[in-house]
mmCIF file of C-alpha atoms in Angstrom:
data_model
loop_
_atom_site.group_PDB
_atom_site.id
_atom_site.type_symbol
_atom_site.label_atom_id
_atom_site.label_comp_id
_atom_site.label_asym_id
_atom_site.label_seq_id
_atom_site.Cartn_x
_atom_site.Cartn_y
_atom_site.Cartn_z
ATOM 1 C CA MET P 1437 111.693 -50.091 -37.898
ATOM 2 C CA LYS P 1438 108.623 -48.031 -37.053
ATOM 3 C CA VAL P 1439 107.803 -47.969 -33.336
ATOM 4 C CA LEU P 1440 104.860 -46.509 -31.452
ATOM 5 C CA VAL P 1441 105.485 -45.614 -27.806
ATOM 6 C CA THR P 1442 102.320 -44.834 -25.869
ATOM 7 C CA GLY P 1443 102.937 -42.657 -22.842
ATOM 8 C CA GLY P 1444 106.139 -41.711 -24.615
ATOM 9 C CA ALA P 1445 106.435 -38.308 -22.971
ATOM 10 C CA GLY P 1446 106.439 -39.866 -19.506
ATOM 11 C CA PHE P 1447 109.355 -41.091 -17.456
ATOM 12 C CA ILE P 1448 109.881 -44.635 -18.732
ATOM 13 C CA GLY P 1449 108.261 -44.085 -22.124
ATOM 14 C CA GLY P 1450 110.390 -40.989 -22.632
ATOM 15 C CA HIS P 1451 113.611 -42.923 -22.107
ATOM 16 C CA LEU P 1452 112.416 -45.696 -24.403
ATOM 17 C CA ALA P 1453 111.463 -43.341 -27.225
ATOM 18 C CA GLU P 1454 114.789 -41.507 -26.992
ATOM 19 C CA ALA P 1455 116.761 -44.772 -27.042
ATOM 20 C CA PHE P 1456 114.830 -46.089 -30.049
ATOM 21 C CA LEU P 1457 115.429 -42.846 -31.941
ATOM 22 C CA ARG P 1458 119.144 -42.971 -31.207
ATOM 23 C CA ASP P 1459 119.157 -46.602 -32.374
ATOM 24 C CA GLY P 1460 117.878 -45.410 -35.762
ATOM 25 C CA HIS P 1461 114.177 -46.267 -35.542
ATOM 26 C CA ASP P 1462 111.308 -44.048 -36.623
ATOM 27 C CA VAL P 1463 109.244 -43.285 -33.525
ATOM 28 C CA THR P 1464 105.724 -42.037 -32.927
ATOM 29 C CA VAL P 1465 104.880 -40.928 -29.385
ATOM 30 C CA LEU P 1466 101.282 -40.883 -28.173
ATOM 31 C CA ASP P 1467 100.736 -39.029 -24.898
ATOM 32 C CA ASN P 1468 97.802 -37.137 -23.397
ATOM 33 C CA PHE P 1469 100.019 -35.003 -21.098
ATOM 34 C CA GLU P 1470 98.004 -35.957 -18.029
ATOM 35 C CA PRO P 1471 99.030 -33.446 -15.314
ATOM 36 C CA PHE P 1472 99.888 -36.147 -12.760
ATOM 37 C CA TYR P 1473 103.082 -34.191 -12.179
ATOM 38 C CA ASP P 1474 104.588 -31.014 -13.645
ATOM 39 C CA GLU P 1475 104.201 -31.054 -17.425
ATOM 40 C CA GLY P 1476 107.548 -29.288 -17.768
ATOM 41 C CA ILE P 1477 109.365 -32.584 -17.213
ATOM 42 C CA LYS P 1478 107.511 -34.097 -20.157
ATOM 43 C CA ARG P 1479 108.230 -31.082 -22.340
ATOM 44 C CA HIS P 1480 111.926 -31.438 -21.531
ATOM 45 C CA THR P 1481 111.702 -35.077 -22.588
ATOM 46 C CA ILE P 1482 110.089 -34.135 -25.896
ATOM 47 C CA ASP P 1483 112.957 -31.709 -26.572
ATOM 48 C CA ARG P 1484 115.397 -34.585 -26.095
ATOM 49 C CA HIS P 1485 113.390 -36.698 -28.532
ATOM 50 C CA ARG P 1486 113.570 -34.039 -31.214
ATOM 51 C CA GLU P 1487 117.296 -33.633 -30.665
ATOM 52 C CA ALA P 1488 117.821 -37.411 -30.903
ATOM 53 C CA ALA P 1489 115.770 -37.622 -34.098
ATOM 54 C CA ARG P 1490 117.786 -34.824 -35.726
ATOM 55 C CA GLU P 1491 121.086 -36.398 -34.777
ATOM 56 C CA ALA P 1492 120.051 -39.887 -35.955
ATOM 57 C CA GLY P 1493 118.315 -38.648 -39.116
ATOM 58 C CA VAL P 1494 115.084 -40.514 -38.368
ATOM 59 C CA ASP P 1495 111.416 -39.563 -38.282
ATOM 60 C CA TYR P 1496 109.815 -38.477 -35.012
ATOM 61 C CA ARG P 1497 106.154 -37.685 -34.506
ATOM 62 C CA LEU P 1498 104.381 -36.492 -31.373
ATOM 63 C CA VAL P 1499 100.634 -37.022 -31.139
ATOM 64 C CA GLU P 1500 98.788 -35.526 -28.194
ATOM 65 C CA GLY P 1501 95.942 -37.957 -27.647
ATOM 66 C CA ASP P 1502 94.458 -40.596 -25.376
ATOM 67 C CA VAL P 1503 94.740 -44.389 -25.570
ATOM 68 C CA ARG P 1504 91.002 -44.588 -24.938
ATOM 69 C CA ASP P 1505 90.257 -42.755 -28.189
ATOM 70 C CA ARG P 1506 89.676 -45.432 -30.828
ATOM 71 C CA GLU P 1507 90.092 -43.135 -33.804
ATOM 72 C CA THR P 1508 93.388 -41.688 -32.575
ATOM 73 C CA VAL P 1509 94.773 -45.070 -31.567
ATOM 74 C CA GLY P 1510 93.802 -46.649 -34.872
ATOM 75 C CA GLU P 1511 95.533 -43.851 -36.750
ATOM 76 C CA VAL P 1512 98.838 -43.973 -34.831
ATOM 77 C CA VAL P 1513 99.041 -47.781 -34.895
ATOM 78 C CA SER P 1514 98.611 -47.957 -38.667
ATOM 79 C CA GLY P 1515 101.878 -48.863 -40.373
ATOM 80 C CA VAL P 1516 103.735 -49.521 -37.116
ATOM 81 C CA ASP P 1517 105.980 -52.571 -36.663
ATOM 82 C CA VAL P 1518 106.069 -52.703 -32.851
ATOM 83 C CA VAL P 1519 103.903 -51.057 -30.188
ATOM 84 C CA VAL P 1520 105.540 -50.315 -26.833
ATOM 85 C CA HIS P 1521 102.664 -49.609 -24.455
ATOM 86 C CA GLN P 1522 103.690 -47.463 -21.477
ATOM 87 C CA ALA P 1523 100.616 -45.225 -21.190
ATOM 88 C CA ALA P 1524 98.879 -45.681 -17.847
ATOM 89 C CA GLN P 1525 97.321 -43.918 -14.919
ATOM 90 C CA ALA P 1526 100.150 -44.295 -12.437
ATOM 91 C CA GLY P 1527 100.032 -44.179 -8.677
ATOM 92 C CA VAL P 1528 98.989 -46.888 -6.241
ATOM 93 C CA ARG P 1529 97.553 -44.417 -3.748
ATOM 94 C CA ALA P 1530 95.793 -42.384 -6.438
ATOM 95 C CA SER P 1531 94.106 -45.560 -7.646
ATOM 96 C CA VAL P 1532 92.592 -46.126 -4.196
ATOM 97 C CA GLU P 1533 90.955 -42.699 -4.396
ATOM 98 C CA HIS P 1534 89.886 -42.967 -8.058
ATOM 99 C CA PRO P 1535 89.568 -46.649 -9.047
ATOM 100 C CA GLU P 1536 87.279 -45.851 -11.981
ATOM 101 C CA LYS P 1537 89.942 -43.665 -13.622
ATOM 102 C CA VAL P 1538 92.706 -46.237 -13.360
ATOM 103 C CA THR P 1539 90.344 -48.833 -14.827
ATOM 104 C CA GLU P 1540 89.321 -46.658 -17.753
ATOM 105 C CA ILE P 1541 92.866 -45.725 -18.721
ATOM 106 C CA ASN P 1542 94.822 -48.864 -17.891
ATOM 107 C CA VAL P 1543 92.269 -51.512 -18.833
ATOM 108 C CA ASP P 1544 89.954 -49.907 -21.408
ATOM 109 C CA GLY P 1545 92.874 -48.085 -23.014
ATOM 110 C CA THR P 1546 94.872 -51.294 -23.315
ATOM 111 C CA VAL P 1547 91.959 -53.140 -24.920
ATOM 112 C CA THR P 1548 91.549 -50.299 -27.416
ATOM 113 C CA LEU P 1549 95.254 -50.529 -28.246
ATOM 114 C CA LEU P 1550 95.257 -54.322 -28.558
ATOM 115 C CA GLU P 1551 92.239 -54.241 -30.861
ATOM 116 C CA ALA P 1552 93.864 -51.619 -33.089
ATOM 117 C CA SER P 1553 97.142 -53.575 -33.109
ATOM 118 C CA LYS P 1554 95.317 -56.737 -34.137
ATOM 119 C CA GLU P 1555 93.582 -54.922 -36.984
ATOM 120 C CA ALA P 1556 96.830 -53.277 -38.118
ATOM 121 C CA GLY P 1557 98.805 -56.532 -38.013
ATOM 122 C CA VAL P 1558 101.664 -55.199 -35.893
ATOM 123 C CA ASN P 1559 104.563 -57.550 -35.220
ATOM 124 C CA ARG P 1560 104.508 -57.273 -31.437
ATOM 125 C CA VAL P 1561 102.954 -55.368 -28.524
ATOM 126 C CA ILE P 1562 105.190 -54.891 -25.481
ATOM 127 C CA ILE P 1563 103.171 -53.933 -22.405
ATOM 128 C CA ALA P 1564 104.394 -52.304 -19.210
ATOM 129 C CA SER P 1565 103.016 -54.256 -16.267
ATOM 130 C CA SER P 1566 104.052 -53.927 -12.635
ATOM 131 C CA SER P 1567 105.231 -55.772 -9.547
ATOM 132 C CA SER P 1568 101.972 -54.497 -8.031
ATOM 133 C CA VAL P 1569 100.211 -57.518 -9.554
ATOM 134 C CA TYR P 1570 101.733 -59.754 -6.855
ATOM 135 C CA GLY P 1571 100.308 -58.108 -3.738
ATOM 136 C CA LYS P 1572 101.298 -59.695 -0.451
ATOM 137 C CA PRO P 1573 104.344 -61.965 -0.791
ATOM 138 C CA GLN P 1574 103.972 -65.640 0.007
ATOM 139 C CA SER P 1575 107.638 -66.081 -0.835
ATOM 140 C CA LEU P 1576 110.509 -63.882 -1.999
ATOM 141 C CA PRO P 1577 111.944 -63.177 -4.455
ATOM 142 C CA TYR P 1578 108.841 -63.069 -6.624
ATOM 143 C CA THR P 1579 108.925 -65.504 -9.515
ATOM 144 C CA GLU P 1580 106.431 -65.147 -12.329
ATOM 145 C CA ASP P 1581 104.386 -68.095 -11.051
ATOM 146 C CA HIS P 1582 103.889 -66.489 -7.625
ATOM 147 C CA PRO P 1583 100.169 -65.974 -6.865
ATOM 148 C CA THR P 1584 98.825 -62.662 -8.120
ATOM 149 C CA GLU P 1585 96.616 -61.031 -5.481
ATOM 150 C CA PRO P 1586 97.038 -57.264 -5.945
ATOM 151 C CA VAL P 1587 96.111 -55.031 -3.009
ATOM 152 C CA SER P 1588 95.303 -51.857 -4.980
ATOM 153 C CA PRO P 1589 93.103 -50.969 -7.958
ATOM 154 C CA TYR P 1590 96.317 -50.052 -9.790
ATOM 155 C CA GLY P 1591 97.644 -53.586 -9.323
ATOM 156 C CA VAL P 1592 94.308 -55.054 -10.428
ATOM 157 C CA SER P 1593 94.380 -52.918 -13.588
ATOM 158 C CA LYS P 1594 97.870 -54.108 -14.455
ATOM 159 C CA LEU P 1595 96.892 -57.742 -13.948
ATOM 160 C CA ALA P 1596 93.869 -57.215 -16.195
ATOM 161 C CA GLN P 1597 96.201 -55.815 -18.875
ATOM 162 C CA GLU P 1598 98.216 -59.008 -18.733
ATOM 163 C CA HIS P 1599 95.163 -61.214 -19.134
ATOM 164 C CA TYR P 1600 93.886 -59.206 -22.088
ATOM 165 C CA ALA P 1601 97.314 -59.468 -23.707
ATOM 166 C CA ARG P 1602 97.283 -63.255 -23.214
ATOM 167 C CA VAL P 1603 93.794 -63.533 -24.696
ATOM 168 C CA TYR P 1604 94.750 -61.502 -27.782
ATOM 169 C CA THR P 1605 97.807 -63.700 -28.267
ATOM 170 C CA GLU P 1606 95.802 -66.909 -27.921
ATOM 171 C CA LEU P 1607 92.706 -65.850 -29.878
ATOM 172 C CA HIS P 1608 94.188 -63.599 -32.539
ATOM 173 C CA ASP P 1609 97.856 -64.649 -32.799
ATOM 174 C CA LEU P 1610 98.918 -61.138 -31.814
ATOM 175 C CA PRO P 1611 102.394 -61.455 -30.259
ATOM 176 C CA THR P 1612 102.449 -59.749 -26.851
ATOM 177 C CA VAL P 1613 104.936 -59.535 -23.999
ATOM 178 C CA CYS P 1614 104.189 -58.130 -20.538
ATOM 179 C CA LEU P 1615 107.043 -56.782 -18.426
ATOM 180 C CA ARG P 1616 106.506 -56.565 -14.680
ATOM 181 C CA TYR P 1617 108.568 -53.536 -13.708
ATOM 182 C CA PHE P 1618 109.858 -53.219 -10.146
ATOM 183 C CA THR P 1619 109.870 -49.524 -9.049
ATOM 184 C CA VAL P 1620 111.783 -47.877 -11.871
ATOM 185 C CA TYR P 1621 113.963 -44.843 -11.128
ATOM 186 C CA GLY P 1622 116.544 -42.652 -12.844
ATOM 187 C CA PRO P 1623 116.910 -39.310 -14.662
ATOM 188 C CA ARG P 1624 113.648 -37.382 -15.124
ATOM 189 C CA MET P 1625 111.803 -39.725 -12.772
ATOM 190 C CA ARG P 1626 108.453 -38.766 -11.277
ATOM 191 C CA PRO P 1627 108.849 -36.215 -8.477
ATOM 192 C CA ASN P 1628 106.649 -38.082 -5.998
ATOM 193 C CA MET P 1629 108.785 -41.233 -5.866
ATOM 194 C CA ALA P 1630 110.814 -42.016 -2.747
ATOM 195 C CA ILE P 1631 114.266 -41.549 -4.278
ATOM 196 C CA SER P 1632 113.560 -38.216 -5.966
ATOM 197 C CA ASN P 1633 111.724 -37.013 -2.875
ATOM 198 C CA PHE P 1634 114.604 -37.903 -0.552
ATOM 199 C CA VAL P 1635 117.175 -36.283 -2.833
ATOM 200 C CA SER P 1636 115.131 -33.117 -3.330
ATOM 201 C CA ARG P 1637 114.549 -32.625 0.374
ATOM 202 C CA CYS P 1638 118.158 -33.271 1.357
ATOM 203 C CA VAL P 1639 119.504 -30.935 -1.336
ATOM 204 C CA ASN P 1640 117.312 -28.219 0.169
ATOM 205 C CA GLY P 1641 118.270 -28.888 3.772
ATOM 206 C CA GLU P 1642 114.986 -30.588 4.648
ATOM 207 C CA PRO P 1643 114.867 -33.953 6.440
ATOM 208 C CA PRO P 1644 113.790 -36.967 4.381
ATOM 209 C CA VAL P 1645 110.345 -38.221 5.377
ATOM 210 C CA ILE P 1646 109.583 -41.939 5.654
ATOM 211 C CA TYR P 1647 105.992 -43.167 5.623
ATOM 212 C CA GLY P 1648 105.815 -46.056 8.063
ATOM 213 C CA ASP P 1649 108.706 -47.492 10.074
ATOM 214 C CA GLY P 1650 111.150 -47.668 7.165
ATOM 215 C CA GLN P 1651 111.468 -51.444 7.295
ATOM 216 C CA GLN P 1652 109.630 -51.866 3.998
ATOM 217 C CA THR P 1653 112.000 -53.229 1.359
ATOM 218 C CA ARG P 1654 112.039 -52.455 -2.340
ATOM 219 C CA ASP P 1655 113.601 -53.806 -5.493
ATOM 220 C CA PHE P 1656 114.365 -50.600 -7.428
ATOM 221 C CA THR P 1657 115.155 -50.873 -11.149
ATOM 222 C CA TYR P 1658 117.388 -48.404 -12.967
ATOM 223 C CA VAL P 1659 115.633 -47.072 -16.065
ATOM 224 C CA ALA P 1660 118.524 -48.008 -18.368
ATOM 225 C CA ASP P 1661 117.854 -51.678 -17.592
ATOM 226 C CA VAL P 1662 114.206 -51.272 -18.587
ATOM 227 C CA VAL P 1663 115.375 -49.683 -21.832
ATOM 228 C CA ASP P 1664 117.686 -52.618 -22.550
ATOM 229 C CA ALA P 1665 114.901 -55.167 -22.041
ATOM 230 C CA ASN P 1666 112.515 -53.329 -24.358
ATOM 231 C CA ARG P 1667 115.236 -52.747 -26.948
ATOM 232 C CA THR P 1668 115.862 -56.491 -27.134
ATOM 233 C CA LEU P 1669 112.153 -57.229 -27.530
ATOM 234 C CA LEU P 1670 111.804 -54.958 -30.556
ATOM 235 C CA THR P 1671 113.395 -57.665 -32.671
ATOM 236 C CA SER P 1672 113.198 -60.823 -30.537
ATOM 237 C CA GLY P 1673 110.181 -63.119 -30.389
ATOM 238 C CA ALA P 1674 111.737 -65.236 -27.644
ATOM 239 C CA ALA P 1675 109.292 -63.955 -25.027
ATOM 240 C CA ASP P 1676 106.108 -63.712 -27.095
ATOM 241 C CA GLY P 1677 103.102 -64.691 -25.002
ATOM 242 C CA GLU P 1678 105.058 -64.399 -21.748
ATOM 243 C CA VAL P 1679 105.129 -62.216 -18.647
ATOM 244 C CA MET P 1680 108.538 -61.408 -17.176
ATOM 245 C CA ASN P 1681 109.937 -59.610 -14.157
ATOM 246 C CA ILE P 1682 112.234 -56.694 -14.877
ATOM 247 C CA GLY P 1683 114.011 -55.728 -11.668
ATOM 248 C CA SER P 1684 117.428 -55.404 -10.115
ATOM 249 C CA SER P 1685 117.269 -58.673 -8.120
ATOM 250 C CA ASP P 1686 118.596 -56.489 -5.278
ATOM 251 C CA THR P 1687 116.710 -54.958 -2.356
ATOM 252 C CA ILE P 1688 117.084 -52.083 0.065
ATOM 253 C CA SER P 1689 114.949 -50.969 3.005
ATOM 254 C CA ILE P 1690 113.345 -47.541 2.803
ATOM 255 C CA GLN P 1691 115.239 -46.698 5.994
ATOM 256 C CA GLU P 1692 118.577 -47.568 4.397
ATOM 257 C CA LEU P 1693 117.621 -45.747 1.209
ATOM 258 C CA ALA P 1694 116.858 -42.554 3.140
ATOM 259 C CA GLU P 1695 120.089 -42.899 5.102
ATOM 260 C CA THR P 1696 122.112 -43.472 1.914
ATOM 261 C CA VAL P 1697 120.765 -40.293 0.322
ATOM 262 C CA ARG P 1698 120.964 -38.278 3.563
ATOM 263 C CA ASP P 1699 124.551 -39.355 4.346
ATOM 264 C CA GLN P 1700 125.751 -38.310 0.902
ATOM 265 C CA LEU P 1701 123.957 -34.958 0.708
ATOM 266 C CA ALA P 1702 123.168 -33.695 4.211
ATOM 267 C CA PRO P 1703 124.485 -35.973 6.978
ATOM 268 C CA GLU P 1704 123.429 -33.511 9.672
ATOM 269 C CA LEU P 1705 119.714 -34.048 8.993
ATOM 270 C CA ALA P 1706 117.510 -36.306 11.116
ATOM 271 C CA ILE P 1707 115.049 -38.559 9.317
ATOM 272 C CA GLU P 1708 111.384 -37.930 10.048
ATOM 273 C CA TYR P 1709 108.518 -40.435 10.073
ATOM 274 C CA GLU P 1710 104.841 -40.210 9.213
ATOM 275 C CA SER P 1711 101.989 -42.730 9.105
ATOM 276 C CA ALA P 1712 102.234 -45.514 6.541
ATOM 277 C CA ARG P 1713 100.330 -44.946 3.318
ATOM 278 C CA GLU P 1714 97.375 -47.048 2.283
ATOM 279 C CA ALA P 1715 97.929 -49.897 -0.215
ATOM 280 C CA ASP P 1716 101.746 -49.595 -0.205
ATOM 281 C CA ALA P 1717 103.476 -52.948 -0.626
ATOM 282 C CA GLU P 1718 105.458 -54.178 2.369
ATOM 283 C CA HIS P 1719 108.215 -55.866 0.373
ATOM 284 C CA THR P 1720 109.191 -56.328 -3.280
ATOM 285 C CA HIS P 1721 112.016 -58.444 -4.649
ATOM 286 C CA ALA P 1722 112.299 -59.686 -8.223
ATOM 287 C CA SER P 1723 113.614 -62.943 -9.548
ATOM 288 C CA VAL P 1724 114.892 -62.101 -13.040
ATOM 289 C CA GLU P 1725 115.934 -65.617 -14.031
ATOM 290 C CA LYS P 1726 113.166 -65.958 -16.605
ATOM 291 C CA ALA P 1727 114.070 -62.702 -18.350
ATOM 292 C CA GLY P 1728 117.708 -63.748 -18.258
ATOM 293 C CA GLU P 1729 116.930 -67.070 -19.906
ATOM 294 C CA LEU P 1730 114.572 -65.692 -22.558
ATOM 295 C CA ILE P 1731 116.178 -62.404 -23.583
ATOM 296 C CA GLY P 1732 119.544 -62.307 -21.810
ATOM 297 C CA TYR P 1733 118.387 -59.674 -19.344
ATOM 298 C CA GLU P 1734 120.903 -58.764 -16.680
ATOM 299 C CA PRO P 1735 120.675 -55.761 -14.317
ATOM 300 C CA SER P 1736 123.550 -53.355 -14.872
ATOM 301 C CA ARG P 1737 123.582 -51.592 -11.487
ATOM 302 C CA SER P 1738 122.995 -52.385 -7.858
ATOM 303 C CA ILE P 1739 120.464 -50.128 -6.147
ATOM 304 C CA ARG P 1740 123.201 -48.275 -4.287
ATOM 305 C CA GLU P 1741 125.158 -47.676 -7.503
ATOM 306 C CA GLY P 1742 122.045 -46.469 -9.277
ATOM 307 C CA VAL P 1743 121.072 -44.106 -6.458
ATOM 308 C CA GLU P 1744 124.549 -42.569 -6.503
ATOM 309 C CA GLU P 1745 124.264 -42.117 -10.266
ATOM 310 C CA PHE P 1746 120.845 -40.471 -9.899
ATOM 311 C CA ILE P 1747 122.158 -38.067 -7.254
ATOM 312 C CA GLN P 1748 124.932 -37.042 -9.626
ATOM 313 C CA TRP P 1749 122.404 -36.510 -12.441
ATOM 314 C CA TYR P 1750 120.162 -34.504 -10.101
ATOM 315 C CA GLU P 1751 122.988 -32.172 -9.138
ATOM 316 C CA GLU P 1752 123.961 -31.674 -12.785
ATOM 317 C CA ASN P 1753 120.364 -30.959 -13.824
ATOM 318 C CA GLN P 1754 119.169 -29.220 -10.676
ATOM 319 C CA GLU P 1755 118.627 -25.859 -12.354
ATOM 320 C CA TRP P 1756 115.727 -27.027 -14.551
ATOM 321 C CA TYR P 1757 114.584 -30.195 -12.768
ATOM 322 C CA GLU P 1758 114.341 -29.076 -9.171
ATOM 323 C CA PRO P 1759 111.803 -26.253 -9.676
ATOM 324 C CA LEU P 1760 109.509 -28.776 -11.374
ATOM 325 C CA VAL P 1761 109.986 -31.305 -8.577
ATOM 326 C CA ARG P 1762 109.494 -28.764 -5.829
ATOM 327 C CA GLY P 1763 106.372 -27.460 -7.483
ATOM 328 C CA ALA P 1764 104.826 -30.904 -7.683
#
């Protein structure tokens, strides 16, 4: 199978591309190497892709380009069986400061990709959405029919992606699936996320910093579970035209998360607190029943198990990863 992964040098896209290569698929990665965090992490990911392609004996192609560029997108989509769309301007807080950028990349870029996919006759487009589409919870856990009232431009852009995907499915018979990810973490994760930040600071003898009172709760999703969901959708049409939550169905408070990391790495440190950040969600919690019914999705790790696994990975990869995190 020939697969295009947009944003394939990034955290989630990088894991997806590597998994597809190891599964024996030919993979094209499209990434513009946006310097949202240290580019060295992406370059390390690309090295892993090339290694995986050599070992599996499959074709791998890296294209440095932007999803907003019609000519580039049309060229990389041509001949592809499935498009896995991970490219996005990430960052809830960054979207508050630059709403026009998140709209151009996440919305305009997605429309460009959907149009090219329609013209190329691809079998399926799998789109990375986000729990940010829900906004303030009226009830928890979030089910897919919960009202969508995002509280950040980032969340609005992700909801717009979903609606465009639905329209292309209904108007043009282009099979699409939108996956609402709940705070994904794991090896090579973005440096500015809570888990990587807590681990980095504790490893270096610095107290973890919580923004707000720490009572915010999160449903964190281990990246391997995201990979499994996307892997299934490469060949399954069971969820075509649907949106689905991809989470752990588990929650942890930011306070407990910081304590878990601190107690394992530097129990002598005191946790510090700063003002809450604008547009951060108060609580997230995923119901994954729909994904379980449609594609057999089942989280493989509790949050505490996954955090312990990430700490172990961090310590094993500290030599190359930490300088990039600390420089971010």
